[in-house]
mmCIF file with all atom_site columns, C-alpha atoms and ligand atoms in Angstrom:
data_model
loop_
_atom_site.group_PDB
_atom_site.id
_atom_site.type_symbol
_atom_site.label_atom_id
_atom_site.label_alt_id
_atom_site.label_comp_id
_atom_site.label_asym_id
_atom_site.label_entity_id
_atom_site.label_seq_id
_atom_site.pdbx_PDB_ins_code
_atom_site.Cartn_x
_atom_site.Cartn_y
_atom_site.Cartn_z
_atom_site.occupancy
_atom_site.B_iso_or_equiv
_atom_site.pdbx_formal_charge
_atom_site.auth_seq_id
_atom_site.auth_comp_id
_atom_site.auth_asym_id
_atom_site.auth_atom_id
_atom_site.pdbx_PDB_model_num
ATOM   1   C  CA  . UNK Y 1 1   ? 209.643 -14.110 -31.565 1.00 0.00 ? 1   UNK Y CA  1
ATOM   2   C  CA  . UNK Y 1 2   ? 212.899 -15.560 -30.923 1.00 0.00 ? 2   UNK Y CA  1
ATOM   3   C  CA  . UNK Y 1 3   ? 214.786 -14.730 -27.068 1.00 0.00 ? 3   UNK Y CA  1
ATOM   4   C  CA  . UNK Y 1 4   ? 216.038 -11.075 -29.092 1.00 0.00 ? 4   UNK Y CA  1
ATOM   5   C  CA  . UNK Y 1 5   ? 214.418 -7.979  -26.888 1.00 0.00 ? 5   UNK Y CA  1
ATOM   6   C  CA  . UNK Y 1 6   ? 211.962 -5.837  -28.980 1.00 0.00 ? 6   UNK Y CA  1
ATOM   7   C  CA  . UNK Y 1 7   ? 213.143 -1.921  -29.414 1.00 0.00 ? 7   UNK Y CA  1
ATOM   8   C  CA  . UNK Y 1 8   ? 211.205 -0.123  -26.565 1.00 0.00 ? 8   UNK Y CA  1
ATOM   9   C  CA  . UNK Y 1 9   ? 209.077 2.301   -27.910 1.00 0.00 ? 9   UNK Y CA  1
ATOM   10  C  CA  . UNK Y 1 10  ? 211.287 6.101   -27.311 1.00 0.00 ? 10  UNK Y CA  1
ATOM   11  C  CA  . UNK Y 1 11  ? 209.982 8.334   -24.352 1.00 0.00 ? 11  UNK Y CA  1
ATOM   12  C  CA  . UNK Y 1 12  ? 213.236 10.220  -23.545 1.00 0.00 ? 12  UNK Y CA  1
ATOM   13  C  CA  . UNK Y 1 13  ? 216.204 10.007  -25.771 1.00 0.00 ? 13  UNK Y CA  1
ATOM   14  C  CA  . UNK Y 1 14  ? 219.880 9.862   -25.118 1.00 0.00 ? 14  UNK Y CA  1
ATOM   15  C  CA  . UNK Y 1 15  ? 220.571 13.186  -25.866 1.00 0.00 ? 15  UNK Y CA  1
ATOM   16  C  CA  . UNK Y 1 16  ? 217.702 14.437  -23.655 1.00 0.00 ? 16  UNK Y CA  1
ATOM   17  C  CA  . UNK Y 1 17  ? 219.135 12.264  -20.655 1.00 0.00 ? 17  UNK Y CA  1
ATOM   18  C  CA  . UNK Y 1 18  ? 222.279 13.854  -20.600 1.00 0.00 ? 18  UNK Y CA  1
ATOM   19  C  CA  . UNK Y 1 19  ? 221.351 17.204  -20.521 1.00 0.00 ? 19  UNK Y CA  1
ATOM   20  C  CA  . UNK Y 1 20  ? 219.315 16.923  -18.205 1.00 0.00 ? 20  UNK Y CA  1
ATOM   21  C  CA  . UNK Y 1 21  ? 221.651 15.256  -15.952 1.00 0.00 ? 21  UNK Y CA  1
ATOM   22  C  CA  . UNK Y 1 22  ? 224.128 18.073  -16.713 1.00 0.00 ? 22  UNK Y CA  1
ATOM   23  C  CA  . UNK Y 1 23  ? 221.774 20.462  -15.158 1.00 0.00 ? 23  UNK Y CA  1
ATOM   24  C  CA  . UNK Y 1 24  ? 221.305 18.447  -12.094 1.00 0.00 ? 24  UNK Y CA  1
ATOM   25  C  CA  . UNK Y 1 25  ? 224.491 18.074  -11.986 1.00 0.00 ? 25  UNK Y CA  1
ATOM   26  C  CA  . UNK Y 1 26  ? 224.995 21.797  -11.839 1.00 0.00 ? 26  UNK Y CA  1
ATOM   27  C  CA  . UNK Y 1 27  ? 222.498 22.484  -9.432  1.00 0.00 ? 27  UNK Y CA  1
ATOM   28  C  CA  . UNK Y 1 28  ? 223.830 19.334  -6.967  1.00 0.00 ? 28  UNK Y CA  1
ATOM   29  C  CA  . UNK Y 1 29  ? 227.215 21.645  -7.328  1.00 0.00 ? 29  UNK Y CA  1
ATOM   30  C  CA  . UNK Y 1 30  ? 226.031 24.519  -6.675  1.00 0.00 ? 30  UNK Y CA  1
ATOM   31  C  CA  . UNK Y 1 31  ? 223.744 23.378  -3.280  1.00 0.00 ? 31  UNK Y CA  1
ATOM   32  C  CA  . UNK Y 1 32  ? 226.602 21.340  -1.595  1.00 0.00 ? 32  UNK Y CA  1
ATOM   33  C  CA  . UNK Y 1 33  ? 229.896 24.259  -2.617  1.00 0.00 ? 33  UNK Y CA  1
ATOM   34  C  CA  . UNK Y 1 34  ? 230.734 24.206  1.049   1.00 0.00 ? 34  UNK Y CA  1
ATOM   35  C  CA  . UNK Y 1 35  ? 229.963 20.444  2.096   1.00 0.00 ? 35  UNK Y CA  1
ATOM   36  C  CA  . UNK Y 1 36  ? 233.242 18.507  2.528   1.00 0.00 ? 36  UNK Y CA  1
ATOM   37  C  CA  . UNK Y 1 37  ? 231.257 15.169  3.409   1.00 0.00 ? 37  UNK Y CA  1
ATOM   38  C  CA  . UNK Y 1 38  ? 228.941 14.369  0.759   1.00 0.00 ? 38  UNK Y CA  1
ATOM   39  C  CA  . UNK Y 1 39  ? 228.345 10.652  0.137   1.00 0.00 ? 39  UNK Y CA  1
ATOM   40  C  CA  . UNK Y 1 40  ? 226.402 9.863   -3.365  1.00 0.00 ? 40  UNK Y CA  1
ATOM   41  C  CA  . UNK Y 1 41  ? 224.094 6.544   -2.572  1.00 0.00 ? 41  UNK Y CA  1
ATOM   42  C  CA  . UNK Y 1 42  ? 222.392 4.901   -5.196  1.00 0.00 ? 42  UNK Y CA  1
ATOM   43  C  CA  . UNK Y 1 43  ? 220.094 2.013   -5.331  1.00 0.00 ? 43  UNK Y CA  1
ATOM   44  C  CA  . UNK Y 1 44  ? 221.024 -1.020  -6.742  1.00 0.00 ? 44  UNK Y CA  1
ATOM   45  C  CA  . UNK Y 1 45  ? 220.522 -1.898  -9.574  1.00 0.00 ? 45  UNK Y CA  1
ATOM   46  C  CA  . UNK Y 1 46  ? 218.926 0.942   -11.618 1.00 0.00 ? 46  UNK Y CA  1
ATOM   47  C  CA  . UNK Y 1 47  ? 220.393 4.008   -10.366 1.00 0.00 ? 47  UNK Y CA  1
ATOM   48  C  CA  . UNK Y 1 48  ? 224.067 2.901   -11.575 1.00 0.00 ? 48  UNK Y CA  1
ATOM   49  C  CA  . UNK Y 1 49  ? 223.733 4.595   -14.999 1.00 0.00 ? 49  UNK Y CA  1
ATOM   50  C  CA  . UNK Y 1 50  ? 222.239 7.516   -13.433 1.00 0.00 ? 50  UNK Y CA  1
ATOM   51  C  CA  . UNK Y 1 51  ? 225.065 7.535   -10.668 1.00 0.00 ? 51  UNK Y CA  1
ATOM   52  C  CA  . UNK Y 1 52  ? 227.605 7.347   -12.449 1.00 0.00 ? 52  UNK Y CA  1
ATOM   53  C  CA  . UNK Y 1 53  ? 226.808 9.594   -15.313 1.00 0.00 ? 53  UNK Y CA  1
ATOM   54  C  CA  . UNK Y 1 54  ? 225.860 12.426  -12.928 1.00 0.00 ? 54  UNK Y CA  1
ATOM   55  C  CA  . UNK Y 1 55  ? 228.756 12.326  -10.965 1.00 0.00 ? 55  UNK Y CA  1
ATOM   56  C  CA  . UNK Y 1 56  ? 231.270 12.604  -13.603 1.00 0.00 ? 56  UNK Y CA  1
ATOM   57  C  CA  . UNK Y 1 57  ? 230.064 16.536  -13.768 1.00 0.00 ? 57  UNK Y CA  1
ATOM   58  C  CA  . UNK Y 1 58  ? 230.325 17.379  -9.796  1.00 0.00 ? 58  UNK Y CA  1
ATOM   59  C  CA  . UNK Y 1 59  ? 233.380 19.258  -8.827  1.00 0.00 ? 59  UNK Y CA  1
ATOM   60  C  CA  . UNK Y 1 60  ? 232.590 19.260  -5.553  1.00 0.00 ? 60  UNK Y CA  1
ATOM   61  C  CA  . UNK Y 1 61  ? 234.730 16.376  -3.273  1.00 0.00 ? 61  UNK Y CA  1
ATOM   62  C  CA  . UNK Y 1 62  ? 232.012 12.875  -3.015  1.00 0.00 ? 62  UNK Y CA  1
ATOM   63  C  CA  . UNK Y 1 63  ? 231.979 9.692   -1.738  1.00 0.00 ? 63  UNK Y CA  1
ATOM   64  C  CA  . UNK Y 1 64  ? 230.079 6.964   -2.891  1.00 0.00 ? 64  UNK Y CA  1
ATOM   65  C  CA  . UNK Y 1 65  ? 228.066 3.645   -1.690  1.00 0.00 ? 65  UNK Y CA  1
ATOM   66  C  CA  . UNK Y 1 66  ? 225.124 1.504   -2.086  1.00 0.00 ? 66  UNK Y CA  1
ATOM   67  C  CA  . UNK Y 1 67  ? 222.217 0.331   -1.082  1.00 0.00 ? 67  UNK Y CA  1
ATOM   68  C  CA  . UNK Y 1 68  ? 220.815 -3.019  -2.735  1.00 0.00 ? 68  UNK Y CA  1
ATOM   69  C  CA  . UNK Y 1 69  ? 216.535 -3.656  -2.087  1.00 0.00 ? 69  UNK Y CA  1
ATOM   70  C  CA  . UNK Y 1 70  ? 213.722 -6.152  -3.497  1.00 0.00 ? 70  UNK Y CA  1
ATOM   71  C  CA  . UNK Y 1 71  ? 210.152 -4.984  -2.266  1.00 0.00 ? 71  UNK Y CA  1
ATOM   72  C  CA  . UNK Y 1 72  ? 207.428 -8.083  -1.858  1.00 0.00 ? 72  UNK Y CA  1
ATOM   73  C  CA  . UNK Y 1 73  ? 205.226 -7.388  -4.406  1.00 0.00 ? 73  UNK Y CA  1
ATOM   74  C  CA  . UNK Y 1 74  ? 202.354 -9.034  -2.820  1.00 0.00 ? 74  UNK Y CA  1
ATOM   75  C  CA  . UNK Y 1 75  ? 198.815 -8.085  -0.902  1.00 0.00 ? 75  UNK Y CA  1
ATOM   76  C  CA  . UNK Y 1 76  ? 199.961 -9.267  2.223   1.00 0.00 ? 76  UNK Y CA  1
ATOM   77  C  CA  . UNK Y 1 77  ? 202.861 -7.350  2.420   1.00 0.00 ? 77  UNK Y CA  1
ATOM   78  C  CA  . UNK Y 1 78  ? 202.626 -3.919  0.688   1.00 0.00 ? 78  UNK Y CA  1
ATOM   79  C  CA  . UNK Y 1 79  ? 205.090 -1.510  1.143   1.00 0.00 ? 79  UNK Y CA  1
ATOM   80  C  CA  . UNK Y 1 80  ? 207.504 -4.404  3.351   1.00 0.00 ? 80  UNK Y CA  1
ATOM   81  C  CA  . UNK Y 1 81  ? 211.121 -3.088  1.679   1.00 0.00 ? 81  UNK Y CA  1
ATOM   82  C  CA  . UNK Y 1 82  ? 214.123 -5.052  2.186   1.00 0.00 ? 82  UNK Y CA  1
ATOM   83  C  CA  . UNK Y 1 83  ? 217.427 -4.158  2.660   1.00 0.00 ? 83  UNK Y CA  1
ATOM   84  C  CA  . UNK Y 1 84  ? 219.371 -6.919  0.131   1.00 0.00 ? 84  UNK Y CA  1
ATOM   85  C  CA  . UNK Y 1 85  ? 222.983 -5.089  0.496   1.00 0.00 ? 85  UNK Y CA  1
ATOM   86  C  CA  . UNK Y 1 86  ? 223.719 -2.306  3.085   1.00 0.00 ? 86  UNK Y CA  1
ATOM   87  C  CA  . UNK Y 1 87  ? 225.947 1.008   2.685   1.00 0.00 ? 87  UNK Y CA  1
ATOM   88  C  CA  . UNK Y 1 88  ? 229.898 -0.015  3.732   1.00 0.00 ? 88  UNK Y CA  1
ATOM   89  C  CA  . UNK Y 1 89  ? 230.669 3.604   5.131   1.00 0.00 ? 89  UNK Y CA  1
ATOM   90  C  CA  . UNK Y 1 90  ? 229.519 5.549   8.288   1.00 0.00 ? 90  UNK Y CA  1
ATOM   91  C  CA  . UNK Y 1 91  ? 226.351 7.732   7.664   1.00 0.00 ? 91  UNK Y CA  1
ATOM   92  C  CA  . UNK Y 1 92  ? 226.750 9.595   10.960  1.00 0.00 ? 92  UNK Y CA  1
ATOM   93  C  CA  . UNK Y 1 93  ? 227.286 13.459  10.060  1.00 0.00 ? 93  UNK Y CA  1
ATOM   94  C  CA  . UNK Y 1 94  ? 227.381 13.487  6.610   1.00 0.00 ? 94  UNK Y CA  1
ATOM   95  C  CA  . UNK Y 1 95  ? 225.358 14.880  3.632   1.00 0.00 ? 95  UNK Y CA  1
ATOM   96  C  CA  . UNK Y 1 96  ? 223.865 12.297  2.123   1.00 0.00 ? 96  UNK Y CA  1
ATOM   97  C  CA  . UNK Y 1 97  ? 222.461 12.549  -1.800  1.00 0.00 ? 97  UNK Y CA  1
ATOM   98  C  CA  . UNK Y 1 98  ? 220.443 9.657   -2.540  1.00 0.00 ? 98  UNK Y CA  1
ATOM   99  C  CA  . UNK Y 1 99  ? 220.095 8.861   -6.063  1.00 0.00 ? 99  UNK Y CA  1
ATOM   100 C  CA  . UNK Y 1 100 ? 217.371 6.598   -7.926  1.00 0.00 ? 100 UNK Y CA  1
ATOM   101 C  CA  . UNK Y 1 101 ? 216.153 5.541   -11.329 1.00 0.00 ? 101 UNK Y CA  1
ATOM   102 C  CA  . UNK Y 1 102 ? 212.608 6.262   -10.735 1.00 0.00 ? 102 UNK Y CA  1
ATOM   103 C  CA  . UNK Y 1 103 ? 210.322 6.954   -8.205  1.00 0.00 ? 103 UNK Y CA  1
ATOM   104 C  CA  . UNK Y 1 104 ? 206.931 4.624   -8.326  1.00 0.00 ? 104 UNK Y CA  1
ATOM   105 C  CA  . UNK Y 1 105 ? 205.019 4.276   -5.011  1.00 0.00 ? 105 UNK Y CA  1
ATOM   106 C  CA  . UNK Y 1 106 ? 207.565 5.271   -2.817  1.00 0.00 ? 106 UNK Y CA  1
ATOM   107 C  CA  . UNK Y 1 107 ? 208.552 2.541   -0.643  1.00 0.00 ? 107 UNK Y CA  1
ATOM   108 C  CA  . UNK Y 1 108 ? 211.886 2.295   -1.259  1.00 0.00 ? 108 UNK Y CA  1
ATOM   109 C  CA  . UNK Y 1 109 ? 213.149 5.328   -1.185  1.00 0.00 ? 109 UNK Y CA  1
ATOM   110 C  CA  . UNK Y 1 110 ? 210.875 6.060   2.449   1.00 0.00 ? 110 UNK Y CA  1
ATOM   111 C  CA  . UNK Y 1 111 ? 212.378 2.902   3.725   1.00 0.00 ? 111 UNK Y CA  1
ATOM   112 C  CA  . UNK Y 1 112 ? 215.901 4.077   2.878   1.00 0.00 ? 112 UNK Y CA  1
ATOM   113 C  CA  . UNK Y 1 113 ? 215.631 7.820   4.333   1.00 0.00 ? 113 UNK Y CA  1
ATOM   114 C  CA  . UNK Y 1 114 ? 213.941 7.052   7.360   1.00 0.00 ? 114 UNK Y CA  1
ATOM   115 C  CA  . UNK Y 1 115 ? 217.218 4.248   7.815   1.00 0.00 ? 115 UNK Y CA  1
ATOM   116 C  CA  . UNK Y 1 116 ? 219.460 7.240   6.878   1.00 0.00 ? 116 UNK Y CA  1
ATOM   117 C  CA  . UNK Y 1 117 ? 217.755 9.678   9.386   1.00 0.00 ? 117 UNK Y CA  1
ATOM   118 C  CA  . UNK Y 1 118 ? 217.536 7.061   12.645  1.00 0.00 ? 118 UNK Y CA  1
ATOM   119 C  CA  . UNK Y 1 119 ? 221.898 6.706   11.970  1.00 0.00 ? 119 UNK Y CA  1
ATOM   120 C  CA  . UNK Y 1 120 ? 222.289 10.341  12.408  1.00 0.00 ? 120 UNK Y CA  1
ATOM   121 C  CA  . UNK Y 1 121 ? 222.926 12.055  8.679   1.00 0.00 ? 121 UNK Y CA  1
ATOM   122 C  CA  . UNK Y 1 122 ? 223.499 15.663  9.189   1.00 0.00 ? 122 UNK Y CA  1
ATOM   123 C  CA  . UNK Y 1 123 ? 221.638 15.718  5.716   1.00 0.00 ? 123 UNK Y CA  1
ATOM   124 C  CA  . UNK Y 1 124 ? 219.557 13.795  3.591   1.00 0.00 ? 124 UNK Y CA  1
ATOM   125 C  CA  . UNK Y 1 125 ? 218.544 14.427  -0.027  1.00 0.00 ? 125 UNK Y CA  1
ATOM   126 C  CA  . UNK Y 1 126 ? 216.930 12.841  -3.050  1.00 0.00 ? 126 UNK Y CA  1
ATOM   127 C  CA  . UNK Y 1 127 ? 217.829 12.389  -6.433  1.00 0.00 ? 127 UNK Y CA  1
ATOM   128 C  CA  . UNK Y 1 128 ? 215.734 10.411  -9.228  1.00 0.00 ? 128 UNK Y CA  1
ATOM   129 C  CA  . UNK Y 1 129 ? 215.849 10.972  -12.484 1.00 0.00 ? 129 UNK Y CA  1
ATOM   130 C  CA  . UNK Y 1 130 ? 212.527 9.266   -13.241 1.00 0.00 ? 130 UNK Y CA  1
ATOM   131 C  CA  . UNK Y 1 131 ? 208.772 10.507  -11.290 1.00 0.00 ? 131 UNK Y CA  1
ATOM   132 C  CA  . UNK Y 1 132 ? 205.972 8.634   -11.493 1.00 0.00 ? 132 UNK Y CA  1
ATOM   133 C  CA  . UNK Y 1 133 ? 203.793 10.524  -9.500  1.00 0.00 ? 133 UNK Y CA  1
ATOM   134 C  CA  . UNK Y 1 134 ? 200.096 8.995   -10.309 1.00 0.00 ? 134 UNK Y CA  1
ATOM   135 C  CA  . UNK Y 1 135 ? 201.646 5.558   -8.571  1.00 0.00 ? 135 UNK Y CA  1
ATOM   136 C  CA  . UNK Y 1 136 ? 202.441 7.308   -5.063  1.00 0.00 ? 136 UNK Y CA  1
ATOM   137 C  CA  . UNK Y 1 137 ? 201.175 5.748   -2.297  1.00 0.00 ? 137 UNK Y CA  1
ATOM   138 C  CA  . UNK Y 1 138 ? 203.923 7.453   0.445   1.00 0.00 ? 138 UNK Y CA  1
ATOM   139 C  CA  . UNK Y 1 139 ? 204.933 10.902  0.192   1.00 0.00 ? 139 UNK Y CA  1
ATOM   140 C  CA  . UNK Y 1 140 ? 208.807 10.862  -0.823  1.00 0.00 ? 140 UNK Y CA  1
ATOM   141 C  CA  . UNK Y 1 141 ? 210.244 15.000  -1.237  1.00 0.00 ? 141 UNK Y CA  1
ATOM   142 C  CA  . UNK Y 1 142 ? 212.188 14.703  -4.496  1.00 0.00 ? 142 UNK Y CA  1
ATOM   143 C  CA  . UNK Y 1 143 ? 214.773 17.238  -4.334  1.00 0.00 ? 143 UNK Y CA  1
ATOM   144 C  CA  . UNK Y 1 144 ? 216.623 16.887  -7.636  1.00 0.00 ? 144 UNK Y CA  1
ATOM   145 C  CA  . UNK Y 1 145 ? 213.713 15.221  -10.556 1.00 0.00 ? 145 UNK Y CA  1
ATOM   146 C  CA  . UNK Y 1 146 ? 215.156 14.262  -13.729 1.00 0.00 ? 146 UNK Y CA  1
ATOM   147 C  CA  . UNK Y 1 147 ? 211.835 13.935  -15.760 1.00 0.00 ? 147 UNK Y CA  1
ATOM   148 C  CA  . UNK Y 1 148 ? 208.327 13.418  -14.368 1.00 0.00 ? 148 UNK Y CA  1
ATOM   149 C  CA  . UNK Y 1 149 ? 206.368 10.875  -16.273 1.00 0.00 ? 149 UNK Y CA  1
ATOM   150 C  CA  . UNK Y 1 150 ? 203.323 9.259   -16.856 1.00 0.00 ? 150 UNK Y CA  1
ATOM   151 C  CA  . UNK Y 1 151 ? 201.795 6.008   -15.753 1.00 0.00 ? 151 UNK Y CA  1
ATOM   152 C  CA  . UNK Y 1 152 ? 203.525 3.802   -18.124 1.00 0.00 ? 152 UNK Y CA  1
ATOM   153 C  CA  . UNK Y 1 153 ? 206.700 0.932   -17.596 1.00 0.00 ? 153 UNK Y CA  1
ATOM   154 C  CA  . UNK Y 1 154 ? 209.659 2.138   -18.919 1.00 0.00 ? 154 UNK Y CA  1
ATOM   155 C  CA  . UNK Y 1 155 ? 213.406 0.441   -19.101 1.00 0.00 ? 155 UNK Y CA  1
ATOM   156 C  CA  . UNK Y 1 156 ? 216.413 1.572   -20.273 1.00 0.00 ? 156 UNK Y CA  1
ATOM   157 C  CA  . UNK Y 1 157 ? 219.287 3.601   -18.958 1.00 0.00 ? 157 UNK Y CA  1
ATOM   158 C  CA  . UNK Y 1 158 ? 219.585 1.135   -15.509 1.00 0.00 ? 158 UNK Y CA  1
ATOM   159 C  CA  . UNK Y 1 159 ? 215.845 0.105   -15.707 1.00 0.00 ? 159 UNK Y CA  1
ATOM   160 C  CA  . UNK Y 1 160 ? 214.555 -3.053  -16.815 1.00 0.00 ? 160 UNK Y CA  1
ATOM   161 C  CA  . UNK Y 1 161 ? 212.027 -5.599  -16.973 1.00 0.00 ? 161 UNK Y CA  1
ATOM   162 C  CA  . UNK Y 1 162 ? 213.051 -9.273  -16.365 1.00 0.00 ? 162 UNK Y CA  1
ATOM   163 C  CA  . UNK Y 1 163 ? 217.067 -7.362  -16.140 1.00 0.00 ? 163 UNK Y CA  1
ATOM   164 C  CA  . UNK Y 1 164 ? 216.971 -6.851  -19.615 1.00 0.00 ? 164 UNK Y CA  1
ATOM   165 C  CA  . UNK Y 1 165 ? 216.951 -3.457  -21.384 1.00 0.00 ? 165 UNK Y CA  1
ATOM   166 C  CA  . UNK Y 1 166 ? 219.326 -1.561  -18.519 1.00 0.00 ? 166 UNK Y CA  1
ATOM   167 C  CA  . UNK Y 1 167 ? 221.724 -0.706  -20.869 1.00 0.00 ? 167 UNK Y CA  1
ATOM   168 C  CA  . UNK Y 1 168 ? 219.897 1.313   -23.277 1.00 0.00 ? 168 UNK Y CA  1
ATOM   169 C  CA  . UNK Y 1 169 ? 220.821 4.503   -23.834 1.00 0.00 ? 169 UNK Y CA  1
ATOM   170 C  CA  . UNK Y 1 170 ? 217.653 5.933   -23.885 1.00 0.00 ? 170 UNK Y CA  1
ATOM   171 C  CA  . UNK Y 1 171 ? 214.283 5.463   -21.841 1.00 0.00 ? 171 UNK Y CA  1
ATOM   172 C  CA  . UNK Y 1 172 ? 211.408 3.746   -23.622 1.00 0.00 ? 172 UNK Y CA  1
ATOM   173 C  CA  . UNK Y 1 173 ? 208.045 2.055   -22.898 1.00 0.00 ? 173 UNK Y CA  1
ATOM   174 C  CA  . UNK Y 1 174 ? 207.608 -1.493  -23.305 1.00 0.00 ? 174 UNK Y CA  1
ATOM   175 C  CA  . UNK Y 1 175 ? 204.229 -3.159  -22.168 1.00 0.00 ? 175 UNK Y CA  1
ATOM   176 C  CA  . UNK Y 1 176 ? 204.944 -6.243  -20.469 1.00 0.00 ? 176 UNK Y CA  1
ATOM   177 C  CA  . UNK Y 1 177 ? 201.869 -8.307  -20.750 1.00 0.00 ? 177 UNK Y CA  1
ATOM   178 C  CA  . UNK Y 1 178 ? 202.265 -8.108  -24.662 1.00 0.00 ? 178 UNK Y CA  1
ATOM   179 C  CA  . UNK Y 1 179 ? 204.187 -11.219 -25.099 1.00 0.00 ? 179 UNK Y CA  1
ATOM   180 C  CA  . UNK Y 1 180 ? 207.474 -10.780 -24.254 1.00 0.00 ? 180 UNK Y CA  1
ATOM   181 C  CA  . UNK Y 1 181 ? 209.623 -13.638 -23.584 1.00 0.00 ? 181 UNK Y CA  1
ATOM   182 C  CA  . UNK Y 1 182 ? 211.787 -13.208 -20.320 1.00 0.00 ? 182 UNK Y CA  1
HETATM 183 P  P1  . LIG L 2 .   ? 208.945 2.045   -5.456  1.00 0.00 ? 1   LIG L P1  1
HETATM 184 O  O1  . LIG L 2 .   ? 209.425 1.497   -4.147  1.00 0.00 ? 1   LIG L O1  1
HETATM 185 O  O2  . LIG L 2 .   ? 207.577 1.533   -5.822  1.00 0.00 ? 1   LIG L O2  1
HETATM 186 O  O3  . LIG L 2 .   ? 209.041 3.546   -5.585  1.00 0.00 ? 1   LIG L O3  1
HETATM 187 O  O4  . LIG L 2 .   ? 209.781 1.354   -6.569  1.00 0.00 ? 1   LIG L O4  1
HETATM 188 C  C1  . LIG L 2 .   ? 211.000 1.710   -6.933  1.00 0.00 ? 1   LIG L C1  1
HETATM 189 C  C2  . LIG L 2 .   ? 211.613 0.613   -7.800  1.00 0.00 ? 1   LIG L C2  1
HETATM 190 O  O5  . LIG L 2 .   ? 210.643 -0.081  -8.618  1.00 0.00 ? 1   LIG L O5  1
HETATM 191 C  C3  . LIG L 2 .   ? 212.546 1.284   -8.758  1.00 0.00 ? 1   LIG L C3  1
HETATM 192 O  O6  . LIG L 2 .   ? 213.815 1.426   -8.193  1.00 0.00 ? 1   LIG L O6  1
HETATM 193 C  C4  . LIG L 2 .   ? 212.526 0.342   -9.920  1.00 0.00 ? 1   LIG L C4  1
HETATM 194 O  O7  . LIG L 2 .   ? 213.487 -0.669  -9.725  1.00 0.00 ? 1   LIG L O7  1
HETATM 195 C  C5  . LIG L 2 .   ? 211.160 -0.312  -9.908  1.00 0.00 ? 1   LIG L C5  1
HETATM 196 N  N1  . LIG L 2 .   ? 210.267 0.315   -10.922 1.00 0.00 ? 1   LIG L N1  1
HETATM 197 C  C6  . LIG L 2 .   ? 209.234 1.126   -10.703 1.00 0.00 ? 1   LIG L C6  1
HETATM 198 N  N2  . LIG L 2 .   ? 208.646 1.532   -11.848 1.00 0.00 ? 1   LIG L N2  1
HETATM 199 C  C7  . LIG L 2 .   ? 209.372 0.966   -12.847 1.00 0.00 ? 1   LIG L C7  1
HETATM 200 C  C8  . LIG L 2 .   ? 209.291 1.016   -14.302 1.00 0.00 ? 1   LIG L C8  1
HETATM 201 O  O8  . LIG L 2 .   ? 208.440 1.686   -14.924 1.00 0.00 ? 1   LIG L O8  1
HETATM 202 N  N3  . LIG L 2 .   ? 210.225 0.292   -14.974 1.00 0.00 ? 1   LIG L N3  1
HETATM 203 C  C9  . LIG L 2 .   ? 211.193 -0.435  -14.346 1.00 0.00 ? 1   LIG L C9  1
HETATM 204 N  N4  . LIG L 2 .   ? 211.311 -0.508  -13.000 1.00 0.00 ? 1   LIG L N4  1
HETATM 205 C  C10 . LIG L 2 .   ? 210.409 0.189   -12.264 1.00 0.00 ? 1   LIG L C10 1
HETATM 206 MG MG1 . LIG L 2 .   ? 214.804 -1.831  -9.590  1.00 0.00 ? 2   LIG L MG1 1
#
């Protein structure tokens, strides 16, 4: 096969992912009415599709940053998170929503609220839209869960595998060892 991705195999289609994030979106209004310092942080890279799709439904006033991290994916290190790109603005006294493409063991998002809660948010809450809950290994409360799923790699809609296949609008399954080329 030539350097063209395969078609993912279809686990939650377009149309699914939007109405789903409508009703987050809804209940994310609803929860923070009287909050007039609510900073939206995502996780770079995935969570931008997420991010930005959600937030086009809030009414409710929202700032918003980012956090880039890379794990080390290695035995010696399991679980070290590293920060790659910190937030710009002050954390001290606000609400903050934290919003993620998926949550896998749970390193990254641990590592991020436990950085959130040592500079003094008055709140901190979590938003993925993807849970893969038979990979936990550190217990992450999920306040706002898109879709739980099963133990399976999926890209699209901000995930991907080698970078490619973020901007699908749809999540699907791929299987990585299977031959494919990046
Ligand atoms: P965690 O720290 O293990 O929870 O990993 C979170 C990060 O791993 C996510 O933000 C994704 O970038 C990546 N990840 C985990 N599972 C998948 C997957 O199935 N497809 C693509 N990326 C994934
Ligand atoms: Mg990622």
């Amino acid at each position: 096969m030539s350097t063209r991705q395969r078609n993912p195999t279809p686990l939650i289609s377009a149309a699914d992912v939007q109405r789903r994030i409508a009703e987050l979106a809804q209940e994310i209004d609803r929860d923070y009415a009287d909050s007039d310092r609510l900073i939206a942080i995502g996780v770079l890279k995935g969570s931008v599709f997420f991010l930005t799709d959600l937030l086009k439904h809030l009414q409710v006033p929202v700032a918003v940053d980012f956090f880039q991290t890379s794990s080390y994916r290695d035995a010696t290190t399991p679980g070290e998170v590293r920060i790659l790109k910190d937030v710009e603005l002050s954390i001290r006294g606000q609400d903050v929503l934290l919003i993620e493409d998926i949550i896998d063991t749970g390193f990254t998002l641990r590592t991020i609220l436990d950085l959130l809660r040592f500079r003094g948010a008055k709140s901190v809450k979590l938003c993925a839209l993807l849970d893969k809950p038979a990979r936990r290994q550190v217990e992450v409360p999920i306040d706002y869960r898109g879709f739980e799923i099963e133990d399976v790699f999926v890209v699209g809609y901000g995930l991907d595998y080698a970078e490619r296949y973020r901007n699908l609008p749809y999540v699907g399954v791929i299987t990585p060892s299977s031959g494919q080329d990046t």
